[in-house]
Amino acid sequence: MLIYAPAVLLFLLFCVRAVRERRRLGNAVVLGLSLVFALAAWLVQLSRDHEVLARDVVLVLAVLLALGALTLACFLLANGVGMVRKEGTSPGNLLSLLAGVALMGLLALVVTAAVMQQRTLMAVAATATALAGYIGFLFLCYLGYAFVYGRLRTSRKADYVVVLGSGLIGGSTPPPLLTSRLDRARAVHERIAARGRQPVLLTSGGQGPDEKLPESHAMADYLVERGFPADAIEREDRSTTTDENLRFSAEIMEKARPGYRCVIVTSNYHAFRAAVAARRAGVRGHVVGAPTATYFWPSATIREFVALIVLYRRTNIAVCLVLLLGGVFLWWLRPL
């Protein structure tokens, strides 16, 4: 059973890290590595006891992986076309379409290299597969841990419920994405208030160049019009990004109530990245997500993942360079 020791140790490390600070991307990677090591250990153990069965299992896993990649590529292409039709051709809306095209291109490259058996082409295909495998592993880790994070219990003794802005329709009206956040924030506020506390609901969002008023004011107006008490709302109206939302909101909360605790509300696809940003900004609180339209979720999730990759760009660039150099070295070392 010692073969499972690395997986067990990694899982224990994940548990310790998650208890100490759940808002870390590294937690997702450690959890993913523990599962990979557990699968590898199981396959090694199976090969020792049932060699033929182990080979069949590996073959089935390879086929499922290839079919999964093809299915995912088709889904991303279809979703990308739908996003363009419904939301336009902004860079963020093109992400699922571009991801689908890239995945289709990788599959075509691998098949072509396998058929032609040309040395350079196979080296390129192997390197591209390794890079895609690394990005894919990180993406699965992110998806899995974001799902876990979104279902962890948040504090019921918060002093503030902070709602992050997301832009206005016509410069003055909260869109469905934002009203979903506001409705979730109101439900969170009511849940905390039911336990005897009186948290402040802090709307966060400044005024964009095409907006008639700050987002935070439109958000507050939406709540008041639906019966939420105006004296329980405070506005942060300087921010234009998520980082500024969190930083400026933290300044307000710290000044009014030193040692505050808060719950931050945003869209479900944005919750984990907002949690990472909150930790880096020193905000004392966790994040909950509000529902998002199904068609919007894939592109939005990819955008959040890309933002996290960029946030930890030094580490990711270093790993990608190692993989690239490894591909060049293997091509040079061993002619095919």
PDB file of C-alpha atoms in Angstrom, residues 7-308:
ATOM      1  CA  ALA A   7      -1.435  10.512  -3.054  1.00  0.00           C
ATOM      2  CA  VAL A   8      -2.389  10.308   0.616  1.00  0.00           C
ATOM      3  CA  LEU A   9       0.288  12.809   1.639  1.00  0.00           C
ATOM      4  CA  LEU A  10      -0.792  15.242  -1.078  1.00  0.00           C
ATOM      5  CA  PHE A  11      -4.424  14.935  -0.022  1.00  0.00           C
ATOM      6  CA  LEU A  12      -3.494  15.583   3.613  1.00  0.00           C
ATOM      7  CA  LEU A  13      -1.499  18.607   2.466  1.00  0.00           C
ATOM      8  CA  PHE A  14      -4.547  19.826   0.569  1.00  0.00           C
ATOM      9  CA  CYS A  15      -6.724  19.457   3.682  1.00  0.00           C
ATOM     10  CA  VAL A  16      -4.261  21.425   5.814  1.00  0.00           C
ATOM     11  CA  ARG A  17      -3.956  24.177   3.212  1.00  0.00           C
ATOM     12  CA  ALA A  18      -7.720  24.401   2.714  1.00  0.00           C
ATOM     13  CA  VAL A  19      -8.356  24.677   6.468  1.00  0.00           C
ATOM     14  CA  ARG A  20      -5.737  27.405   6.847  1.00  0.00           C
ATOM     15  CA  GLU A  21      -6.759  29.394   3.754  1.00  0.00           C
ATOM     16  CA  ARG A  22      -9.281  28.103   1.248  1.00  0.00           C
ATOM     17  CA  ARG A  23      -8.809  31.021  -1.168  1.00  0.00           C
ATOM     18  CA  ARG A  24      -5.626  29.735  -2.839  1.00  0.00           C
ATOM     19  CA  LEU A  25      -5.233  28.460  -6.390  1.00  0.00           C
ATOM     20  CA  GLY A  26      -2.458  26.192  -5.114  1.00  0.00           C
ATOM     21  CA  ASN A  27      -5.097  24.203  -3.228  1.00  0.00           C
ATOM     22  CA  ALA A  28      -6.656  23.247  -6.559  1.00  0.00           C
ATOM     23  CA  VAL A  29      -3.314  22.054  -7.938  1.00  0.00           C
ATOM     24  CA  VAL A  30      -2.470  20.011  -4.835  1.00  0.00           C
ATOM     25  CA  LEU A  31      -5.900  18.356  -4.903  1.00  0.00           C
ATOM     26  CA  GLY A  32      -5.507  17.600  -8.607  1.00  0.00           C
ATOM     27  CA  LEU A  33      -2.044  16.105  -8.087  1.00  0.00           C
ATOM     28  CA  SER A  34      -3.341  13.892  -5.282  1.00  0.00           C
ATOM     29  CA  LEU A  35      -5.984  12.464  -7.641  1.00  0.00           C
ATOM     30  CA  VAL A  36      -3.439  11.957 -10.446  1.00  0.00           C
ATOM     31  CA  PHE A  37      -1.043  10.135  -8.104  1.00  0.00           C
ATOM     32  CA  ALA A  38      -3.905   8.004  -6.778  1.00  0.00           C
ATOM     33  CA  LEU A  39      -4.930   7.016 -10.327  1.00  0.00           C
ATOM     34  CA  ALA A  40      -1.313   6.246 -11.268  1.00  0.00           C
ATOM     35  CA  ALA A  41      -0.839   4.156  -8.128  1.00  0.00           C
ATOM     36  CA  TRP A  42      -4.026   2.223  -8.862  1.00  0.00           C
ATOM     37  CA  LEU A  43      -2.907   1.498 -12.426  1.00  0.00           C
ATOM     38  CA  VAL A  44       0.521   0.308 -11.240  1.00  0.00           C
ATOM     39  CA  GLN A  45      -1.098  -1.912  -8.625  1.00  0.00           C
ATOM     40  CA  LEU A  46      -3.514  -3.271 -11.240  1.00  0.00           C
ATOM     41  CA  SER A  47      -0.672  -4.005 -13.666  1.00  0.00           C
ATOM     42  CA  ARG A  48       1.105  -6.051 -11.000  1.00  0.00           C
ATOM     43  CA  ASP A  49      -1.967  -8.175 -10.269  1.00  0.00           C
ATOM     44  CA  HIS A  50      -3.713  -8.229 -13.663  1.00  0.00           C
ATOM     45  CA  GLU A  51      -1.378  -7.134 -16.450  1.00  0.00           C
ATOM     46  CA  VAL A  52      -3.784  -7.712 -19.337  1.00  0.00           C
ATOM     47  CA  LEU A  53      -6.658  -5.981 -17.538  1.00  0.00           C
ATOM     48  CA  ALA A  54      -4.402  -3.022 -16.766  1.00  0.00           C
ATOM     49  CA  ARG A  55      -3.541  -2.694 -20.458  1.00  0.00           C
ATOM     50  CA  ASP A  56      -7.208  -2.766 -21.371  1.00  0.00           C
ATOM     51  CA  VAL A  57      -8.006  -0.135 -18.765  1.00  0.00           C
ATOM     52  CA  VAL A  58      -5.268   2.167 -20.060  1.00  0.00           C
ATOM     53  CA  LEU A  59      -6.572   1.707 -23.619  1.00  0.00           C
ATOM     54  CA  VAL A  60     -10.128   2.509 -22.534  1.00  0.00           C
ATOM     55  CA  LEU A  61      -8.932   5.598 -20.661  1.00  0.00           C
ATOM     56  CA  ALA A  62      -7.006   6.751 -23.748  1.00  0.00           C
ATOM     57  CA  VAL A  63     -10.054   6.289 -25.977  1.00  0.00           C
ATOM     58  CA  LEU A  64     -12.282   8.096 -23.476  1.00  0.00           C
ATOM     59  CA  LEU A  65      -9.767  10.938 -23.300  1.00  0.00           C
ATOM     60  CA  ALA A  66      -9.705  11.295 -27.089  1.00  0.00           C
ATOM     61  CA  LEU A  67     -13.496  11.154 -27.358  1.00  0.00           C
ATOM     62  CA  GLY A  68     -13.822  13.585 -24.461  1.00  0.00           C
ATOM     63  CA  ALA A  69     -11.467  16.039 -26.167  1.00  0.00           C
ATOM     64  CA  LEU A  70     -13.420  15.782 -29.441  1.00  0.00           C
ATOM     65  CA  THR A  71     -16.760  16.213 -27.661  1.00  0.00           C
ATOM     66  CA  LEU A  72     -15.437  19.180 -25.705  1.00  0.00           C
ATOM     67  CA  ALA A  73     -14.125  20.804 -28.876  1.00  0.00           C
ATOM     68  CA  CYS A  74     -17.520  20.450 -30.577  1.00  0.00           C
ATOM     69  CA  PHE A  75     -19.311  21.809 -27.514  1.00  0.00           C
ATOM     70  CA  LEU A  76     -16.982  24.820 -27.299  1.00  0.00           C
ATOM     71  CA  LEU A  77     -17.445  25.579 -30.998  1.00  0.00           C
ATOM     72  CA  ALA A  78     -21.228  25.406 -30.697  1.00  0.00           C
ATOM     73  CA  ASN A  79     -21.240  27.513 -27.547  1.00  0.00           C
ATOM     74  CA  GLY A  80     -18.868  30.016 -29.147  1.00  0.00           C
ATOM     75  CA  VAL A  81     -21.191  30.493 -32.112  1.00  0.00           C
ATOM     76  CA  GLY A  82     -24.108  30.960 -29.711  1.00  0.00           C
ATOM     77  CA  MET A  83     -22.174  33.510 -27.673  1.00  0.00           C
ATOM     78  CA  VAL A  84     -21.315  35.540 -30.775  1.00  0.00           C
ATOM     79  CA  ARG A  85     -24.963  35.559 -31.863  1.00  0.00           C
ATOM     80  CA  LYS A  86     -26.306  36.575 -28.450  1.00  0.00           C
ATOM     81  CA  GLU A  87     -23.539  38.752 -27.004  1.00  0.00           C
ATOM     82  CA  GLY A  88     -21.468  40.017 -29.942  1.00  0.00           C
ATOM     83  CA  THR A  89     -17.837  39.580 -30.962  1.00  0.00           C
ATOM     84  CA  SER A  90     -15.973  41.103 -28.033  1.00  0.00           C
ATOM     85  CA  PRO A  91     -12.727  39.273 -27.113  1.00  0.00           C
ATOM     86  CA  GLY A  92     -14.282  37.790 -23.967  1.00  0.00           C
ATOM     87  CA  ASN A  93     -17.221  36.375 -25.930  1.00  0.00           C
ATOM     88  CA  LEU A  94     -14.897  34.684 -28.425  1.00  0.00           C
ATOM     89  CA  LEU A  95     -13.001  32.608 -25.845  1.00  0.00           C
ATOM     90  CA  SER A  96     -15.052  29.408 -26.053  1.00  0.00           C
ATOM     91  CA  LEU A  97     -14.973  29.569 -29.868  1.00  0.00           C
ATOM     92  CA  LEU A  98     -11.199  30.086 -29.904  1.00  0.00           C
ATOM     93  CA  ALA A  99     -10.698  27.278 -27.380  1.00  0.00           C
ATOM     94  CA  GLY A 100     -12.759  24.933 -29.568  1.00  0.00           C
ATOM     95  CA  VAL A 101     -10.749  25.856 -32.673  1.00  0.00           C
ATOM     96  CA  ALA A 102      -7.459  25.347 -30.786  1.00  0.00           C
ATOM     97  CA  LEU A 103      -8.553  21.948 -29.497  1.00  0.00           C
ATOM     98  CA  MET A 104      -9.684  20.858 -32.968  1.00  0.00           C
ATOM     99  CA  GLY A 105      -6.346  22.023 -34.351  1.00  0.00           C
ATOM    100  CA  LEU A 106      -4.456  19.997 -31.747  1.00  0.00           C
ATOM    101  CA  LEU A 107      -6.448  16.850 -32.535  1.00  0.00           C
ATOM    102  CA  ALA A 108      -5.820  17.333 -36.261  1.00  0.00           C
ATOM    103  CA  LEU A 109      -2.100  17.811 -35.604  1.00  0.00           C
ATOM    104  CA  VAL A 110      -1.860  14.643 -33.515  1.00  0.00           C
ATOM    105  CA  VAL A 111      -3.732  12.542 -36.096  1.00  0.00           C
ATOM    106  CA  THR A 112      -1.627  13.943 -38.970  1.00  0.00           C
ATOM    107  CA  ALA A 113       1.618  13.258 -37.089  1.00  0.00           C
ATOM    108  CA  ALA A 114       0.532   9.701 -36.286  1.00  0.00           C
ATOM    109  CA  VAL A 115      -0.328   9.003 -39.943  1.00  0.00           C
ATOM    110  CA  MET A 116       2.718  10.632 -41.546  1.00  0.00           C
ATOM    111  CA  GLN A 117       5.280   9.448 -38.964  1.00  0.00           C
ATOM    112  CA  GLN A 118       7.491  12.409 -39.808  1.00  0.00           C
ATOM    113  CA  ARG A 119      10.108  13.143 -37.137  1.00  0.00           C
ATOM    114  CA  THR A 120       9.713  16.907 -36.789  1.00  0.00           C
ATOM    115  CA  LEU A 121       5.942  16.797 -37.065  1.00  0.00           C
ATOM    116  CA  MET A 122       5.723  14.147 -34.334  1.00  0.00           C
ATOM    117  CA  ALA A 123       7.984  16.185 -32.077  1.00  0.00           C
ATOM    118  CA  VAL A 124       5.798  19.248 -32.596  1.00  0.00           C
ATOM    119  CA  ALA A 125       2.666  17.209 -31.927  1.00  0.00           C
ATOM    120  CA  ALA A 126       4.154  15.700 -28.764  1.00  0.00           C
ATOM    121  CA  THR A 127       5.208  19.105 -27.463  1.00  0.00           C
ATOM    122  CA  ALA A 128       1.839  20.669 -28.280  1.00  0.00           C
ATOM    123  CA  THR A 129       0.101  17.761 -26.532  1.00  0.00           C
ATOM    124  CA  ALA A 130       2.285  18.218 -23.454  1.00  0.00           C
ATOM    125  CA  LEU A 131       1.486  21.943 -23.319  1.00  0.00           C
ATOM    126  CA  ALA A 132      -2.217  21.262 -23.828  1.00  0.00           C
ATOM    127  CA  GLY A 133      -2.062  18.566 -21.168  1.00  0.00           C
ATOM    128  CA  TYR A 134      -0.559  21.012 -18.680  1.00  0.00           C
ATOM    129  CA  ILE A 135      -3.167  23.684 -19.416  1.00  0.00           C
ATOM    130  CA  GLY A 136      -5.915  21.070 -19.378  1.00  0.00           C
ATOM    131  CA  PHE A 137      -4.742  19.736 -16.011  1.00  0.00           C
ATOM    132  CA  LEU A 138      -4.765  23.233 -14.529  1.00  0.00           C
ATOM    133  CA  PHE A 139      -8.215  23.897 -15.985  1.00  0.00           C
ATOM    134  CA  LEU A 140      -9.657  20.705 -14.510  1.00  0.00           C
ATOM    135  CA  CYS A 141      -8.053  21.534 -11.154  1.00  0.00           C
ATOM    136  CA  TYR A 142      -9.569  25.009 -11.324  1.00  0.00           C
ATOM    137  CA  LEU A 143     -13.025  23.699 -12.272  1.00  0.00           C
ATOM    138  CA  GLY A 144     -13.010  21.038  -9.574  1.00  0.00           C
ATOM    139  CA  TYR A 145     -11.830  23.280  -6.776  1.00  0.00           C
ATOM    140  CA  ALA A 146     -14.059  26.173  -7.843  1.00  0.00           C
ATOM    141  CA  PHE A 147     -16.985  23.756  -7.557  1.00  0.00           C
ATOM    142  CA  VAL A 148     -15.821  22.705  -4.080  1.00  0.00           C
ATOM    143  CA  TYR A 149     -15.177  26.293  -2.981  1.00  0.00           C
ATOM    144  CA  GLY A 150     -18.626  27.397  -4.092  1.00  0.00           C
ATOM    145  CA  ARG A 151     -20.199  24.839  -1.774  1.00  0.00           C
ATOM    146  CA  LEU A 152     -18.173  25.544   1.353  1.00  0.00           C
ATOM    147  CA  ARG A 153     -20.062  27.261   4.141  1.00  0.00           C
ATOM    148  CA  THR A 154     -19.418  30.987   4.605  1.00  0.00           C
ATOM    149  CA  SER A 155     -19.510  32.959   7.846  1.00  0.00           C
ATOM    150  CA  ARG A 156     -22.931  33.667   9.311  1.00  0.00           C
ATOM    151  CA  LYS A 157     -21.545  36.436  11.518  1.00  0.00           C
ATOM    152  CA  ALA A 158     -20.543  38.880   8.805  1.00  0.00           C
ATOM    153  CA  ASP A 159     -20.623  42.646   9.312  1.00  0.00           C
ATOM    154  CA  TYR A 160     -20.938  43.375   5.584  1.00  0.00           C
ATOM    155  CA  VAL A 161     -22.375  41.800   2.460  1.00  0.00           C
ATOM    156  CA  VAL A 162     -20.418  43.185  -0.503  1.00  0.00           C
ATOM    157  CA  VAL A 163     -21.877  43.018  -4.032  1.00  0.00           C
ATOM    158  CA  LEU A 164     -19.466  43.413  -6.955  1.00  0.00           C
ATOM    159  CA  GLY A 165     -20.667  45.450  -9.948  1.00  0.00           C
ATOM    160  CA  SER A 166     -20.659  44.275 -13.572  1.00  0.00           C
ATOM    161  CA  GLY A 167     -21.769  47.185 -15.772  1.00  0.00           C
ATOM    162  CA  LEU A 168     -25.131  48.767 -16.601  1.00  0.00           C
ATOM    163  CA  ILE A 169     -27.559  48.567 -19.515  1.00  0.00           C
ATOM    164  CA  GLY A 170     -28.129  51.910 -21.203  1.00  0.00           C
ATOM    165  CA  GLY A 171     -25.837  53.523 -18.648  1.00  0.00           C
ATOM    166  CA  SER A 172     -28.360  53.284 -15.807  1.00  0.00           C
ATOM    167  CA  THR A 173     -30.081  49.878 -15.509  1.00  0.00           C
ATOM    168  CA  PRO A 174     -28.577  46.749 -13.874  1.00  0.00           C
ATOM    169  CA  PRO A 175     -28.527  43.858 -16.387  1.00  0.00           C
ATOM    170  CA  PRO A 176     -29.767  40.342 -15.480  1.00  0.00           C
ATOM    171  CA  LEU A 177     -26.215  39.296 -14.552  1.00  0.00           C
ATOM    172  CA  LEU A 178     -26.049  42.070 -11.952  1.00  0.00           C
ATOM    173  CA  THR A 179     -29.617  41.700 -10.688  1.00  0.00           C
ATOM    174  CA  SER A 180     -28.864  38.031 -10.038  1.00  0.00           C
ATOM    175  CA  ARG A 181     -25.963  39.121  -7.823  1.00  0.00           C
ATOM    176  CA  LEU A 182     -28.158  41.655  -6.035  1.00  0.00           C
ATOM    177  CA  ASP A 183     -30.919  39.128  -5.408  1.00  0.00           C
ATOM    178  CA  ARG A 184     -28.374  36.641  -4.016  1.00  0.00           C
ATOM    179  CA  ALA A 185     -26.849  39.375  -1.829  1.00  0.00           C
ATOM    180  CA  ARG A 186     -30.259  40.211  -0.415  1.00  0.00           C
ATOM    181  CA  ALA A 187     -30.859  36.536   0.412  1.00  0.00           C
ATOM    182  CA  VAL A 188     -27.449  36.306   2.123  1.00  0.00           C
ATOM    183  CA  HIS A 189     -28.179  39.520   4.055  1.00  0.00           C
ATOM    184  CA  GLU A 190     -31.536  38.152   5.232  1.00  0.00           C
ATOM    185  CA  ARG A 191     -29.949  34.882   6.323  1.00  0.00           C
ATOM    186  CA  ILE A 192     -27.347  36.699   8.425  1.00  0.00           C
ATOM    187  CA  ALA A 193     -29.904  39.139   9.829  1.00  0.00           C
ATOM    188  CA  ALA A 194     -32.111  36.235  10.895  1.00  0.00           C
ATOM    189  CA  ARG A 195     -29.352  35.200  13.302  1.00  0.00           C
ATOM    190  CA  GLY A 196     -29.529  38.506  15.151  1.00  0.00           C
ATOM    191  CA  ARG A 197     -26.885  40.569  13.350  1.00  0.00           C
ATOM    192  CA  GLN A 198     -27.470  43.710  11.280  1.00  0.00           C
ATOM    193  CA  PRO A 199     -24.944  43.615   8.423  1.00  0.00           C
ATOM    194  CA  VAL A 200     -24.512  46.485   5.999  1.00  0.00           C
ATOM    195  CA  LEU A 201     -25.063  45.712   2.322  1.00  0.00           C
ATOM    196  CA  LEU A 202     -22.219  47.392   0.429  1.00  0.00           C
ATOM    197  CA  THR A 203     -22.724  47.889  -3.305  1.00  0.00           C
ATOM    198  CA  SER A 204     -19.432  48.281  -5.156  1.00  0.00           C
ATOM    199  CA  GLY A 205     -18.931  49.823  -8.589  1.00  0.00           C
ATOM    200  CA  GLY A 206     -17.830  53.135 -10.051  1.00  0.00           C
ATOM    201  CA  GLN A 207     -19.048  55.078 -13.058  1.00  0.00           C
ATOM    202  CA  GLY A 208     -17.837  54.058 -16.493  1.00  0.00           C
ATOM    203  CA  PRO A 209     -17.390  56.510 -19.382  1.00  0.00           C
ATOM    204  CA  ASP A 210     -20.666  55.350 -20.966  1.00  0.00           C
ATOM    205  CA  GLU A 211     -22.693  55.271 -17.737  1.00  0.00           C
ATOM    206  CA  LYS A 212     -25.013  57.967 -16.401  1.00  0.00           C
ATOM    207  CA  LEU A 213     -24.359  57.150 -12.737  1.00  0.00           C
ATOM    208  CA  PRO A 214     -22.046  54.924 -10.695  1.00  0.00           C
ATOM    209  CA  GLU A 215     -22.928  51.238 -10.771  1.00  0.00           C
ATOM    210  CA  SER A 216     -23.151  51.146  -6.981  1.00  0.00           C
ATOM    211  CA  HIS A 217     -25.921  53.783  -7.020  1.00  0.00           C
ATOM    212  CA  ALA A 218     -27.939  51.907  -9.649  1.00  0.00           C
ATOM    213  CA  MET A 219     -27.469  48.721  -7.638  1.00  0.00           C
ATOM    214  CA  ALA A 220     -28.683  50.423  -4.451  1.00  0.00           C
ATOM    215  CA  ASP A 221     -31.680  51.886  -6.307  1.00  0.00           C
ATOM    216  CA  TYR A 222     -32.624  48.419  -7.582  1.00  0.00           C
ATOM    217  CA  LEU A 223     -32.653  47.048  -4.031  1.00  0.00           C
ATOM    218  CA  VAL A 224     -34.554  49.990  -2.519  1.00  0.00           C
ATOM    219  CA  GLU A 225     -37.208  49.818  -5.244  1.00  0.00           C
ATOM    220  CA  ARG A 226     -37.831  46.214  -4.178  1.00  0.00           C
ATOM    221  CA  GLY A 227     -38.299  47.008  -0.520  1.00  0.00           C
ATOM    222  CA  PHE A 228     -34.783  46.691   0.860  1.00  0.00           C
ATOM    223  CA  PRO A 229     -34.154  49.312   3.601  1.00  0.00           C
ATOM    224  CA  ALA A 230     -32.110  52.219   2.267  1.00  0.00           C
ATOM    225  CA  ASP A 231     -30.387  52.795   5.618  1.00  0.00           C
ATOM    226  CA  ALA A 232     -28.865  49.306   5.436  1.00  0.00           C
ATOM    227  CA  ILE A 233     -27.023  50.108   2.172  1.00  0.00           C
ATOM    228  CA  GLU A 234     -23.651  51.735   1.687  1.00  0.00           C
ATOM    229  CA  ARG A 235     -22.042  52.574  -1.643  1.00  0.00           C
ATOM    230  CA  GLU A 236     -18.479  52.245  -2.920  1.00  0.00           C
ATOM    231  CA  ASP A 237     -18.468  54.305  -6.122  1.00  0.00           C
ATOM    232  CA  ARG A 238     -14.824  54.637  -7.212  1.00  0.00           C
ATOM    233  CA  SER A 239     -13.881  51.195  -8.511  1.00  0.00           C
ATOM    234  CA  THR A 240     -13.634  50.086 -12.140  1.00  0.00           C
ATOM    235  CA  THR A 241     -12.125  46.576 -11.734  1.00  0.00           C
ATOM    236  CA  THR A 242     -12.581  43.593  -9.426  1.00  0.00           C
ATOM    237  CA  ASP A 243      -9.322  44.414  -7.627  1.00  0.00           C
ATOM    238  CA  GLU A 244     -10.509  47.976  -7.038  1.00  0.00           C
ATOM    239  CA  ASN A 245     -13.954  46.724  -5.954  1.00  0.00           C
ATOM    240  CA  LEU A 246     -12.288  44.708  -3.243  1.00  0.00           C
ATOM    241  CA  ARG A 247      -9.606  47.199  -2.238  1.00  0.00           C
ATOM    242  CA  PHE A 248     -11.890  50.232  -1.983  1.00  0.00           C
ATOM    243  CA  SER A 249     -14.608  48.218  -0.236  1.00  0.00           C
ATOM    244  CA  ALA A 250     -12.046  46.960   2.279  1.00  0.00           C
ATOM    245  CA  GLU A 251     -11.028  50.551   3.027  1.00  0.00           C
ATOM    246  CA  ILE A 252     -14.644  51.480   3.806  1.00  0.00           C
ATOM    247  CA  MET A 253     -15.210  48.406   5.973  1.00  0.00           C
ATOM    248  CA  GLU A 254     -11.940  48.703   7.871  1.00  0.00           C
ATOM    249  CA  LYS A 255     -12.529  52.379   8.610  1.00  0.00           C
ATOM    250  CA  ALA A 256     -16.075  51.808   9.909  1.00  0.00           C
ATOM    251  CA  ARG A 257     -15.517  48.482  11.681  1.00  0.00           C
ATOM    252  CA  PRO A 258     -11.902  47.458  12.297  1.00  0.00           C
ATOM    253  CA  GLY A 259     -11.641  43.686  12.345  1.00  0.00           C
ATOM    254  CA  TYR A 260     -14.766  43.334  10.174  1.00  0.00           C
ATOM    255  CA  ARG A 261     -15.892  40.101   8.527  1.00  0.00           C
ATOM    256  CA  CYS A 262     -17.746  40.075   5.214  1.00  0.00           C
ATOM    257  CA  VAL A 263     -19.402  37.935   2.583  1.00  0.00           C
ATOM    258  CA  ILE A 264     -18.704  38.923  -1.024  1.00  0.00           C
ATOM    259  CA  VAL A 265     -21.322  38.223  -3.699  1.00  0.00           C
ATOM    260  CA  THR A 266     -20.565  37.903  -7.398  1.00  0.00           C
ATOM    261  CA  SER A 267     -21.544  35.582 -10.260  1.00  0.00           C
ATOM    262  CA  ASN A 268     -20.877  31.863  -9.771  1.00  0.00           C
ATOM    263  CA  TYR A 269     -18.310  31.684 -12.595  1.00  0.00           C
ATOM    264  CA  HIS A 270     -16.408  34.589 -10.998  1.00  0.00           C
ATOM    265  CA  ALA A 271     -16.544  33.440  -7.364  1.00  0.00           C
ATOM    266  CA  PHE A 272     -13.223  31.621  -7.043  1.00  0.00           C
ATOM    267  CA  ARG A 273     -11.132  34.225  -8.877  1.00  0.00           C
ATOM    268  CA  ALA A 274     -12.775  36.916  -6.740  1.00  0.00           C
ATOM    269  CA  ALA A 275     -11.846  34.849  -3.671  1.00  0.00           C
ATOM    270  CA  VAL A 276      -8.206  34.681  -4.799  1.00  0.00           C
ATOM    271  CA  ALA A 277      -8.235  38.441  -5.434  1.00  0.00           C
ATOM    272  CA  ALA A 278      -9.829  39.046  -2.016  1.00  0.00           C
ATOM    273  CA  ARG A 279      -7.061  37.088  -0.307  1.00  0.00           C
ATOM    274  CA  ARG A 280      -4.374  39.002  -2.167  1.00  0.00           C
ATOM    275  CA  ALA A 281      -6.083  42.301  -1.257  1.00  0.00           C
ATOM    276  CA  GLY A 282      -6.294  41.336   2.419  1.00  0.00           C
ATOM    277  CA  VAL A 283     -10.104  41.320   2.511  1.00  0.00           C
ATOM    278  CA  ARG A 284     -11.447  39.330   5.463  1.00  0.00           C
ATOM    279  CA  GLY A 285     -14.259  37.389   3.866  1.00  0.00           C
ATOM    280  CA  HIS A 286     -15.266  34.621   1.502  1.00  0.00           C
ATOM    281  CA  VAL A 287     -17.182  34.729  -1.771  1.00  0.00           C
ATOM    282  CA  VAL A 288     -20.519  33.242  -2.801  1.00  0.00           C
ATOM    283  CA  GLY A 289     -21.816  33.006  -6.354  1.00  0.00           C
ATOM    284  CA  ALA A 290     -25.102  33.977  -7.961  1.00  0.00           C
ATOM    285  CA  PRO A 291     -26.665  31.965 -10.835  1.00  0.00           C
ATOM    286  CA  THR A 292     -25.601  32.759 -14.405  1.00  0.00           C
ATOM    287  CA  ALA A 293     -27.248  32.008 -17.756  1.00  0.00           C
ATOM    288  CA  THR A 294     -26.139  28.561 -18.971  1.00  0.00           C
ATOM    289  CA  TYR A 295     -24.994  29.712 -22.422  1.00  0.00           C
ATOM    290  CA  PHE A 296     -22.829  32.442 -20.849  1.00  0.00           C
ATOM    291  CA  TRP A 297     -21.047  30.171 -18.373  1.00  0.00           C
ATOM    292  CA  PRO A 298     -18.430  28.407 -20.627  1.00  0.00           C
ATOM    293  CA  SER A 299     -16.868  31.566 -22.087  1.00  0.00           C
ATOM    294  CA  ALA A 300     -17.037  33.340 -18.731  1.00  0.00           C
ATOM    295  CA  THR A 301     -15.365  30.407 -16.978  1.00  0.00           C
ATOM    296  CA  ILE A 302     -12.587  30.270 -19.562  1.00  0.00           C
ATOM    297  CA  ARG A 303     -12.083  34.020 -19.135  1.00  0.00           C
ATOM    298  CA  GLU A 304     -11.732  33.601 -15.371  1.00  0.00           C
ATOM    299  CA  PHE A 305      -9.257  30.750 -15.851  1.00  0.00           C
ATOM    300  CA  VAL A 306      -7.172  32.798 -18.283  1.00  0.00           C
ATOM    301  CA  ALA A 307      -7.129  35.663 -15.780  1.00  0.00           C
ATOM    302  CA  LEU A 308      -5.761  33.332 -13.100  1.00  0.00           C
TER     303      LEU A 308
END
